[in-house]
Coordinates of C-alpha atoms and ligand atoms in Angstrom, one line a residue:
Chain A
X1 CA 45.8 53.4 80.9
X2 CA 42.9 54.7 78.8
X3 CA 40.4 52.2 77.8
X4 CA 40.6 50.4 74.3
X5 CA 38.0 49.4 71.8
X6 CA 39.2 47.3 69.0
X7 CA 37.1 47.4 65.7
X8 CA 37.9 44.4 63.7
X9 CA 37.0 45.2 60.0
X10 CA 37.7 48.5 58.3
X11 CA 35.0 48.6 55.8
X12 CA 31.7 50.5 56.0
X13 CA 30.4 48.7 59.2
X14 CA 33.8 49.1 60.9
X15 CA 34.2 52.7 59.9
X16 CA 30.7 53.4 60.9
X17 CA 31.4 51.8 64.3
X18 CA 34.4 54.0 65.0
X19 CA 32.6 57.2 64.0
X20 CA 29.6 56.1 66.2
X21 CA 32.0 55.6 69.2
X22 CA 33.0 59.3 69.0
X23 CA 29.6 60.5 68.3
X24 CA 28.5 58.7 71.4
X25 CA 31.3 60.5 73.5
X26 CA 33.6 57.6 73.8
X27 CA 37.0 59.2 74.4
X28 CA 39.3 56.2 74.8
X29 CA 41.6 54.6 72.3
X30 CA 40.2 53.2 69.0
X31 CA 42.1 50.6 67.1
X32 CA 40.6 49.7 63.7
X33 CA 42.1 46.4 62.1
X34 CA 41.6 45.7 58.4
X35 CA 42.9 42.8 56.4
X36 CA 43.0 44.8 53.3
X37 CA 45.9 47.3 52.8
X38 CA 43.5 49.9 51.6
X39 CA 41.8 52.7 53.7
X40 CA 38.0 52.2 53.9
X41 CA 36.3 52.4 50.5
X42 CA 32.8 51.9 49.2
X43 CA 32.0 48.5 47.7
X44 CA 28.9 49.2 45.6
X45 CA 30.7 51.1 42.9
X46 CA 33.0 48.0 42.4
X47 CA 30.6 46.4 40.1
X48 CA 29.4 49.7 38.6
X49 CA 31.2 52.9 38.2
X50 CA 34.6 51.7 39.4
X51 CA 34.5 48.7 37.0
X52 CA 33.4 50.9 34.3
X53 CA 36.3 53.2 34.8
X54 CA 34.1 56.2 35.4
X55 CA 34.6 56.3 39.3
X56 CA 38.1 56.7 40.6
X57 CA 39.6 55.4 43.8
X58 CA 39.3 58.9 45.3
X59 CA 35.6 58.8 44.3
X60 CA 35.0 55.7 46.3
X61 CA 36.9 56.5 49.3
X62 CA 34.8 56.3 52.5
X63 CA 37.0 58.6 54.6
X64 CA 35.9 62.1 55.0
X65 CA 38.1 65.1 55.9
X66 CA 36.5 65.2 59.5
X67 CA 37.7 61.7 60.1
X68 CA 41.2 63.0 61.0
X69 CA 39.6 64.3 64.3
X70 CA 38.3 60.9 65.2
X71 CA 41.9 59.9 66.4
X72 CA 41.8 56.3 65.1
X73 CA 44.7 54.0 65.2
X74 CA 44.8 52.0 62.0
X75 CA 46.2 48.6 61.7
X76 CA 45.6 48.0 57.9
X77 CA 46.9 45.1 56.0
X78 CA 46.6 43.0 59.2
X79 CA 44.3 40.1 59.7
X80 CA 42.8 39.1 62.9
X81 CA 43.3 35.5 63.5
X82 CA 41.8 35.0 66.9
X83 CA 39.9 36.5 70.0
X84 CA 40.7 35.4 73.4
X85 CA 37.5 36.2 75.3
X86 CA 38.7 35.9 78.7
X87 CA 41.4 38.7 78.2
X88 CA 39.4 40.2 75.4
X89 CA 42.5 40.3 73.2
X90 CA 42.5 40.2 69.5
X91 CA 45.4 38.3 68.0
X92 CA 46.7 39.4 64.8
X93 CA 48.6 37.7 62.1
X94 CA 51.8 39.6 62.7
X95 CA 52.1 37.9 66.0
X96 CA 50.9 41.0 68.1
X97 CA 47.8 41.2 70.1
X98 CA 45.5 44.1 71.0
X99 CA 44.1 44.0 74.5
X100 CA 40.7 45.7 74.6
X101 CA 38.0 46.5 76.8
X102 CA 35.4 46.4 74.1
X103 CA 35.6 44.6 70.5
X104 CA 33.3 45.4 67.6
X105 CA 33.3 42.4 65.1
X106 CA 32.9 43.8 61.6
X107 CA 34.8 41.4 59.4
X108 CA 32.3 41.3 56.6
X109 CA 31.9 38.5 54.2
X110 CA 33.9 37.0 51.4
X111 CA 32.8 35.8 47.9
X112 CA 31.6 32.2 47.6
X113 CA 33.7 30.2 45.0
X114 CA 33.3 27.3 42.8
X115 CA 35.5 24.4 43.5
X116 CA 38.8 24.7 41.5
X117 CA 38.0 28.3 40.2
X118 CA 41.3 29.6 41.7
X119 CA 43.3 27.3 39.3
X120 CA 42.5 29.1 36.1
X121 CA 43.4 32.6 35.0
X122 CA 40.6 34.7 33.8
X123 CA 38.3 33.6 36.5
X124 CA 37.1 36.1 39.0
X125 CA 35.0 36.9 42.0
X126 CA 34.2 40.5 42.9
X127 CA 34.3 41.6 46.6
X128 CA 37.3 43.6 47.1
X129 CA 39.0 46.6 45.5
X130 CA 41.9 44.4 44.3
X131 CA 39.1 42.0 42.9
X132 CA 37.7 45.0 40.9
X133 CA 41.2 46.1 39.6
X134 CA 42.1 42.8 38.3
X135 CA 38.7 42.1 36.8
X136 CA 38.6 45.4 35.0
X137 CA 42.2 44.7 33.6
X138 CA 40.9 41.5 32.2
X139 CA 37.5 42.8 31.0
X140 CA 39.0 45.7 28.8
X141 CA 41.2 43.2 27.0
X142 CA 38.4 40.5 26.5
X143 CA 35.6 39.7 24.1
X144 CA 33.4 37.3 25.9
X145 CA 32.3 37.2 29.4
X146 CA 30.3 34.4 31.2
X147 CA 28.8 35.4 34.5
X148 CA 27.8 32.6 36.8
X149 CA 24.9 33.7 38.9
X150 CA 22.3 36.1 38.0
X151 CA 22.1 37.9 41.4
X152 CA 22.6 41.7 42.0
X153 CA 26.4 41.4 41.7
X154 CA 26.2 39.1 38.6
X155 CA 23.7 41.4 36.9
X156 CA 25.6 44.6 37.5
X157 CA 28.9 43.1 36.3
X158 CA 27.0 42.0 33.2
X159 CA 25.6 45.3 32.6
X160 CA 29.0 47.0 33.1
X161 CA 30.7 44.6 30.6
X162 CA 28.0 45.1 28.0
X163 CA 28.6 48.9 28.2
X164 CA 32.3 48.2 27.7
X165 CA 31.3 46.2 24.5
X166 CA 31.7 42.5 25.7
X167 CA 29.4 39.7 24.5
X168 CA 27.9 38.6 27.8
X169 CA 26.2 35.3 28.9
X170 CA 24.8 35.1 32.3
X171 CA 24.0 31.6 33.7
X172 CA 21.7 31.0 36.6
X173 CA 20.7 27.6 38.3
X174 CA 17.4 29.0 39.5
X175 CA 14.4 29.1 37.1
X176 CA 14.0 32.8 37.9
X177 CA 16.8 35.2 39.0
X178 CA 16.2 37.2 42.0
X179 CA 13.2 35.3 43.1
X180 CA 14.4 35.1 46.6
X181 CA 14.6 38.8 47.3
X182 CA 11.9 40.0 44.8
X183 CA 9.6 37.0 44.3
X184 CA 9.1 35.1 41.0
X185 CA 7.1 37.7 39.2
X186 CA 9.2 40.8 39.9
X187 CA 12.4 38.8 39.6
X188 CA 11.4 37.8 36.2
X189 CA 10.6 41.4 35.2
X190 CA 14.0 42.6 36.5
X191 CA 15.7 39.8 34.6
X192 CA 14.2 41.0 31.4
X193 CA 16.7 43.8 31.4
X194 CA 19.3 41.5 30.3
X195 CA 17.6 40.8 27.1
X196 CA 16.8 44.4 26.5
X197 CA 20.4 45.2 26.4
X198 CA 21.8 42.2 24.5
X199 CA 22.9 40.0 27.3
X200 CA 22.0 36.3 27.0
X201 CA 20.5 34.9 30.1
X202 CA 20.4 31.0 30.7
X203 CA 18.2 30.2 33.5
X204 CA 17.5 26.7 35.2
X205 CA 21.1 25.7 34.1
X206 CA 23.7 24.4 36.5
X207 CA 27.5 24.7 35.8
X208 CA 29.3 21.4 35.6
X209 CA 32.8 22.9 35.4
X210 CA 35.3 25.4 34.0
X211 CA 37.2 24.4 31.0
X212 CA 40.9 25.5 30.2
X213 CA 44.5 24.6 30.9
X214 CA 46.1 27.7 32.4
X215 CA 43.5 30.2 31.3
X216 CA 40.0 29.7 31.2
X217 CA 38.5 28.9 27.8
X218 CA 34.8 27.9 28.4
X219 CA 32.3 27.2 31.0
X220 CA 30.7 23.8 30.7
X221 CA 27.1 23.5 31.7
X222 CA 25.3 20.3 33.2
X223 CA 23.5 19.8 29.9
X224 CA 26.9 19.5 28.1
X225 CA 26.8 22.9 26.4
X226 CA 30.1 24.8 26.4
X227 CA 30.0 28.5 26.6
X228 CA 33.3 30.0 25.2
X229 CA 34.7 32.6 27.6
X230 CA 37.7 34.8 27.8
X231 CA 36.7 35.9 31.3
X232 CA 34.4 34.3 33.8
X233 CA 32.8 36.0 37.0
X234 CA 31.6 33.8 39.7
X235 CA 28.9 35.6 41.5
X236 CA 27.1 33.1 43.7
X237 CA 26.9 34.8 47.1
X238 CA 29.0 35.6 50.1
X239 CA 30.1 33.6 53.1
X240 CA 30.7 35.4 56.6
X241 CA 34.1 35.9 57.8
X242 CA 33.9 34.2 61.1
X243 CA 36.3 31.2 60.9
X244 CA 38.8 33.1 62.9
X245 CA 36.3 33.1 65.8
X246 CA 35.9 29.3 65.9
X247 CA 37.5 28.9 69.1
X248 CA 36.8 32.2 70.7
X249 CA 33.7 31.2 72.7
X250 CA 31.6 33.6 70.5
X251 CA 28.4 32.0 69.5
X252 CA 28.3 31.3 65.7
X253 CA 25.7 30.3 63.1
X254 CA 25.4 31.6 59.8
X255 CA 27.4 34.7 61.1
X256 CA 28.1 35.9 64.5
X257 CA 24.9 35.4 66.4
X258 CA 23.8 38.6 68.2
X259 CA 20.6 40.1 69.8
X260 CA 18.6 42.7 68.1
X261 CA 21.0 45.3 69.5
X262 CA 24.3 43.6 68.2
X263 CA 25.3 42.1 71.6
X264 CA 26.9 38.6 71.3
X265 CA 27.1 36.0 74.0
X266 CA 30.4 37.4 75.2
X267 CA 30.0 40.6 77.3
X268 CA 32.0 43.5 75.7
X269 CA 31.9 41.9 72.3
X270 CA 29.3 43.1 69.7
X271 CA 29.0 42.3 65.8
X272 CA 27.8 44.4 63.0
X273 CA 27.5 44.3 59.2
X274 CA 27.7 41.4 56.9
X275 CA 29.5 39.0 59.4
X276 CA 26.6 39.5 61.9
X277 CA 23.4 37.4 62.1
X278 CA 21.1 39.6 64.4
X279 CA 18.0 38.3 66.1
X280 CA 14.9 39.5 64.2
X281 CA 11.7 39.3 66.3
X282 CA 9.6 39.5 63.0
X283 CA 11.3 36.5 61.6
X284 CA 11.7 34.8 64.9
X285 CA 15.2 33.8 63.9
X286 CA 18.9 35.2 63.5
X287 CA 19.1 37.1 60.1
X288 CA 22.3 38.0 58.3
X289 CA 21.7 41.0 56.2
X290 CA 24.2 42.0 53.6
X291 CA 22.8 45.3 52.7
X292 CA 24.9 48.5 52.5
X293 CA 22.4 50.3 54.7
X294 CA 22.5 47.9 57.4
X295 CA 26.4 48.3 57.6
X296 CA 25.8 51.9 57.9
X297 CA 23.0 51.9 60.5
X298 CA 23.6 49.0 62.7
X299 CA 26.9 50.1 64.3
X300 CA 25.2 53.1 66.3
X301 CA 23.0 50.7 68.0
X302 CA 25.7 48.1 68.7
X303 CA 28.1 50.8 69.9
X304 CA 25.4 52.1 72.3
X305 CA 25.2 48.5 73.6
X306 CA 29.0 48.3 74.0
X307 CA 29.0 51.5 76.1
X308 CA 26.0 50.5 78.0
X309 CA 23.8 53.4 76.9
X310 CA 21.6 51.2 74.5
X311 CA 18.0 51.9 74.3
X312 CA 15.3 49.5 72.8
X313 CA 16.1 47.7 69.6
X314 CA 15.4 49.5 66.4
X315 CA 13.2 48.2 63.8
X316 CA 14.7 49.3 60.7
X317 CA 13.3 48.8 57.3
X318 CA 15.7 46.9 55.1
X319 CA 16.7 48.8 52.0
X320 CA 18.9 48.0 49.1
X321 CA 19.3 49.1 45.4
X322 CA 20.9 47.9 42.3
X323 CA 21.9 49.9 39.2
X324 CA 21.8 47.8 35.9
X325 CA 21.6 48.9 32.4
X326 CA 21.0 52.4 33.3
X327 CA 17.8 51.2 35.3
X328 CA 17.6 52.1 39.0
X329 CA 16.2 49.3 41.0
X330 CA 15.4 49.9 44.6
X331 CA 13.7 47.7 47.2
X332 CA 12.6 48.3 50.9
X333 CA 10.8 46.2 53.5
X334 CA 10.6 42.5 54.3
X335 CA 8.9 40.3 51.7
X336 CA 8.2 36.6 51.9
X337 CA 6.4 34.0 50.0
X338 CA 2.7 34.5 49.6
X339 CA 2.9 38.4 49.6
X340 CA 1.0 39.9 46.7
X341 CA 2.8 42.2 44.4
X342 CA 0.7 45.0 43.0
X343 CA 1.8 47.6 40.5
X344 CA 0.6 51.0 41.7
X345 CA 2.5 53.3 39.3
X346 CA 3.9 52.9 35.7
X347 CA 4.3 49.6 34.0
X348 CA 6.7 46.7 33.8
X349 CA 6.8 46.9 30.1
X350 CA 8.0 50.5 30.3
X351 CA 10.8 49.7 32.9
X352 CA 9.4 52.3 35.2
X353 CA 7.1 51.2 37.8
X354 CA 6.4 51.1 41.5
X355 CA 5.2 47.7 43.0
X356 CA 3.9 47.4 46.6
X357 CA 4.0 43.8 48.2
X358 CA 0.9 43.4 50.4
X359 CA 0.2 40.8 53.1
X360 CA -3.4 40.6 54.5
X361 CA -4.0 43.8 52.5
X362 CA -1.3 45.8 54.3
X363 CA 1.9 47.0 52.5
X364 CA 5.0 45.2 53.7
X365 CA 7.6 46.0 51.0
X366 CA 8.0 48.1 47.9
X367 CA 10.0 47.8 44.8
X368 CA 10.8 50.5 42.4
X369 CA 12.4 50.7 38.9
X370 CA 13.4 54.2 37.8
X371 CA 10.9 55.7 40.3
X372 CA 13.1 57.3 42.9
X373 CA 10.7 60.0 44.1
X374 CA 7.7 57.7 44.6
X375 CA 9.9 54.9 46.0
X376 CA 11.3 57.3 48.7
X377 CA 7.7 58.2 49.8
X378 CA 6.8 54.5 50.1
X379 CA 10.0 53.7 51.9
X380 CA 9.2 56.5 54.5
X381 CA 5.7 55.3 54.8
X382 CA 6.9 51.7 55.5
X383 CA 9.4 53.2 58.1
X384 CA 6.7 55.0 60.0
X385 CA 4.3 51.9 59.7
X386 CA 6.6 49.6 61.5
X387 CA 5.6 49.8 65.2
X388 CA 8.3 50.7 67.5
X389 CA 8.7 48.4 70.4
X390 CA 7.6 49.8 73.9
Chain B
X1 CA 17.9 85.4 38.3
X2 CA 15.9 82.4 36.9
X3 CA 12.3 82.5 37.4
X4 CA 11.1 79.2 38.8
X5 CA 7.3 79.0 39.3
X6 CA 4.4 81.0 41.1
X7 CA 4.6 80.4 44.9
X8 CA 1.3 78.7 44.8
X9 CA 2.7 75.9 42.5
X10 CA 5.3 75.0 45.2
X11 CA 3.4 74.1 48.4
X12 CA 5.0 73.4 51.7
X13 CA 6.8 70.0 51.9
X14 CA 7.3 70.1 47.9
X15 CA 10.3 70.5 45.7
X16 CA 10.9 71.3 42.1
X17 CA 13.7 70.9 39.8
X18 CA 14.8 73.7 37.7
X19 CA 17.0 73.4 34.6
X20 CA 20.1 75.6 34.6
X21 CA 23.8 75.0 33.8
X22 CA 23.7 72.7 36.7
X23 CA 20.1 71.8 37.7
X24 CA 18.7 73.4 41.0
X25 CA 16.3 72.0 43.5
X26 CA 14.0 74.5 45.1
X27 CA 12.1 73.4 48.3
X28 CA 9.4 74.9 50.3
X29 CA 9.8 74.3 54.0
X30 CA 6.7 75.6 55.8
X31 CA 6.6 78.7 53.6
X32 CA 10.3 79.3 53.5
X33 CA 12.0 78.7 50.1
X34 CA 15.5 77.0 49.9
X35 CA 17.5 76.3 46.8
X36 CA 20.4 74.0 46.5
X37 CA 22.2 72.0 43.6
X38 CA 19.9 69.3 42.5
X39 CA 22.4 66.6 41.6
X40 CA 23.7 64.7 44.8
X41 CA 27.4 65.1 45.2
X42 CA 27.7 61.2 45.5
X43 CA 26.1 60.0 42.3
X44 CA 23.6 61.0 39.9
X45 CA 20.4 61.5 41.8
X46 CA 18.1 64.4 41.8
X47 CA 17.7 65.8 45.3
X48 CA 14.3 67.3 44.4
X49 CA 13.2 63.6 44.4
X50 CA 14.4 63.2 47.9
X51 CA 12.6 63.3 51.2
X52 CA 12.2 66.6 53.0
X53 CA 12.5 66.4 56.7
X54 CA 12.6 69.8 58.4
X55 CA 15.5 71.8 56.8
X56 CA 17.3 68.7 55.5
X57 CA 16.7 66.6 52.4
X58 CA 17.5 62.8 52.3
X59 CA 18.9 61.8 48.9
X60 CA 16.5 59.2 47.2
X61 CA 19.3 56.9 46.4
X62 CA 21.6 56.3 49.3
X63 CA 20.2 58.4 52.0
X64 CA 22.9 61.0 52.7
X65 CA 21.1 64.0 54.2
X66 CA 21.9 67.7 53.0
X67 CA 21.2 70.7 55.1
X68 CA 19.1 73.1 52.8
X69 CA 20.5 76.3 54.7
X70 CA 24.3 75.4 54.4
X71 CA 24.5 72.6 51.8
X72 CA 26.3 70.5 54.4
X73 CA 26.3 66.8 54.2
X74 CA 25.3 64.7 57.3
X75 CA 27.0 61.4 56.5
X76 CA 28.2 58.8 53.9
X77 CA 28.2 57.9 51.1
X78 CA 28.3 61.7 49.9
X79 CA 31.4 63.6 51.2
X80 CA 31.1 66.9 49.6
X81 CA 28.5 69.6 50.4
X82 CA 26.0 70.9 47.7
X83 CA 26.1 74.5 46.6
X84 CA 23.3 76.7 48.1
X85 CA 21.5 79.5 46.1
X86 CA 19.6 82.5 47.0
X87 CA 15.8 82.5 46.5
X88 CA 13.9 85.7 45.9
X89 CA 10.1 85.9 45.8
X90 CA 8.8 88.8 43.7
X91 CA 5.3 89.5 42.7
X92 CA 4.2 85.9 43.7
X93 CA 6.8 84.4 41.6
X94 CA 9.9 82.3 43.1
X95 CA 13.2 83.2 41.5
X96 CA 16.6 81.7 42.1
X97 CA 19.8 83.7 42.1
X98 CA 22.3 81.1 40.9
X99 CA 25.8 81.2 42.7
X100 CA 28.9 80.9 40.6
X101 CA 30.4 77.5 40.5
X102 CA 33.3 77.8 43.0
X103 CA 31.8 79.7 46.0
X104 CA 34.1 78.1 48.5
X105 CA 31.5 76.1 50.4
X106 CA 33.9 73.2 50.8
Ligands
FES1 S1 23.4 59.5 45.0 FE1 22.9 60.7 46.8 S2 23.7 59.4 48.3 FE2 24.3 58.4 46.6

């Protein structure tokens, strides 16, 4: 019987793993298991063009015509519920199991929720295509939106809803939105986009609860304020989908723990994308990265590990982007507290700038707003500045 | 044919965006000129702002790479190729011969 690789997860990371297997000359059977009924689609547009109604389902499909040639066996609408590491079988919720020689874990992450937020109509999270379809249906009929969480998803939803004509309030517990990824100064600059476009931003404010009987009517803040709302979006981060591996013997932390090349503690099992926490030599700990580009790039390395053809661990420069209120925000590199942000082009007031973060006088990260050309140059420069391990 | 610029204004490794019905990006790869549609087939990015690496340009937004000779795309998120256009150099001037919209590249 020909060998089998089971890819658990049918989003960008899973599809990229399947493509990488064929690119790396694996000729055996590939079974791709996805808990959603949909063929792979791109998630970033769910808070932007797809939510706005300007991008169709076809536009966001990830499949390409050439994928037919990959000869993949799809098990969509099927959830993996367990992994037997001795027989290396993936157990599925329909009672069947897939016996595999190699397993790629790519189950992604799910939206974090607020306690009780599923009891009221009109309260949404945004992670999946179905989430986006139901949120859009609610938004086009609504007048007032409250977004809980001013991270990238929250900001993008707020921006899309403003363009649809809604009155929008964003509530953030932290004093400065995006201070984690961008630092306090630049987080504050990016957050000014809300005010520029008529979105009300309340920072340093916790949410006490949601008010309503069957449908949400308001969001109550910890200071007692009630924000009337027809629709509420909860955008407070994501949790890796690893619960199904609890008894599998695979080492888990804040994600499936892997080495820098995607290997887990179980031979023949690798993990990629949002569900994986890969060892980072630079950070000296396991880091779970939720960036689109990581889900695209990691699988090639992990698949090489699985096939036993792996080389040295790559040292990628993390990259993410966000489109809000017509502004294009791009970030690359690894920033941490104490790094100094310096504007090297444009100005924050003009909403067009390039900022370089420096540590001991060396550039370690770069942030651009509406500066794609210059940003690309700096991103490349950071890439070549990262020393490749011997 | 659309006049673009003098050859001296587009040194190797550089790109320029030309306004046409559909904007066009012209590249100089070590003295060879190439022209493709400027707008990425994924979303609204100008490929003239992208990164030139040999005969491919990487989109400045989500990093799909396009082959300047064929217009072919290397990988996601873009799925469709860009049109390529003929470049003519005459009397030290770069010109572009714009291909009609449906040239059957896909
Ligand atoms: S806009 Fe070019 S890859 Fe997305």
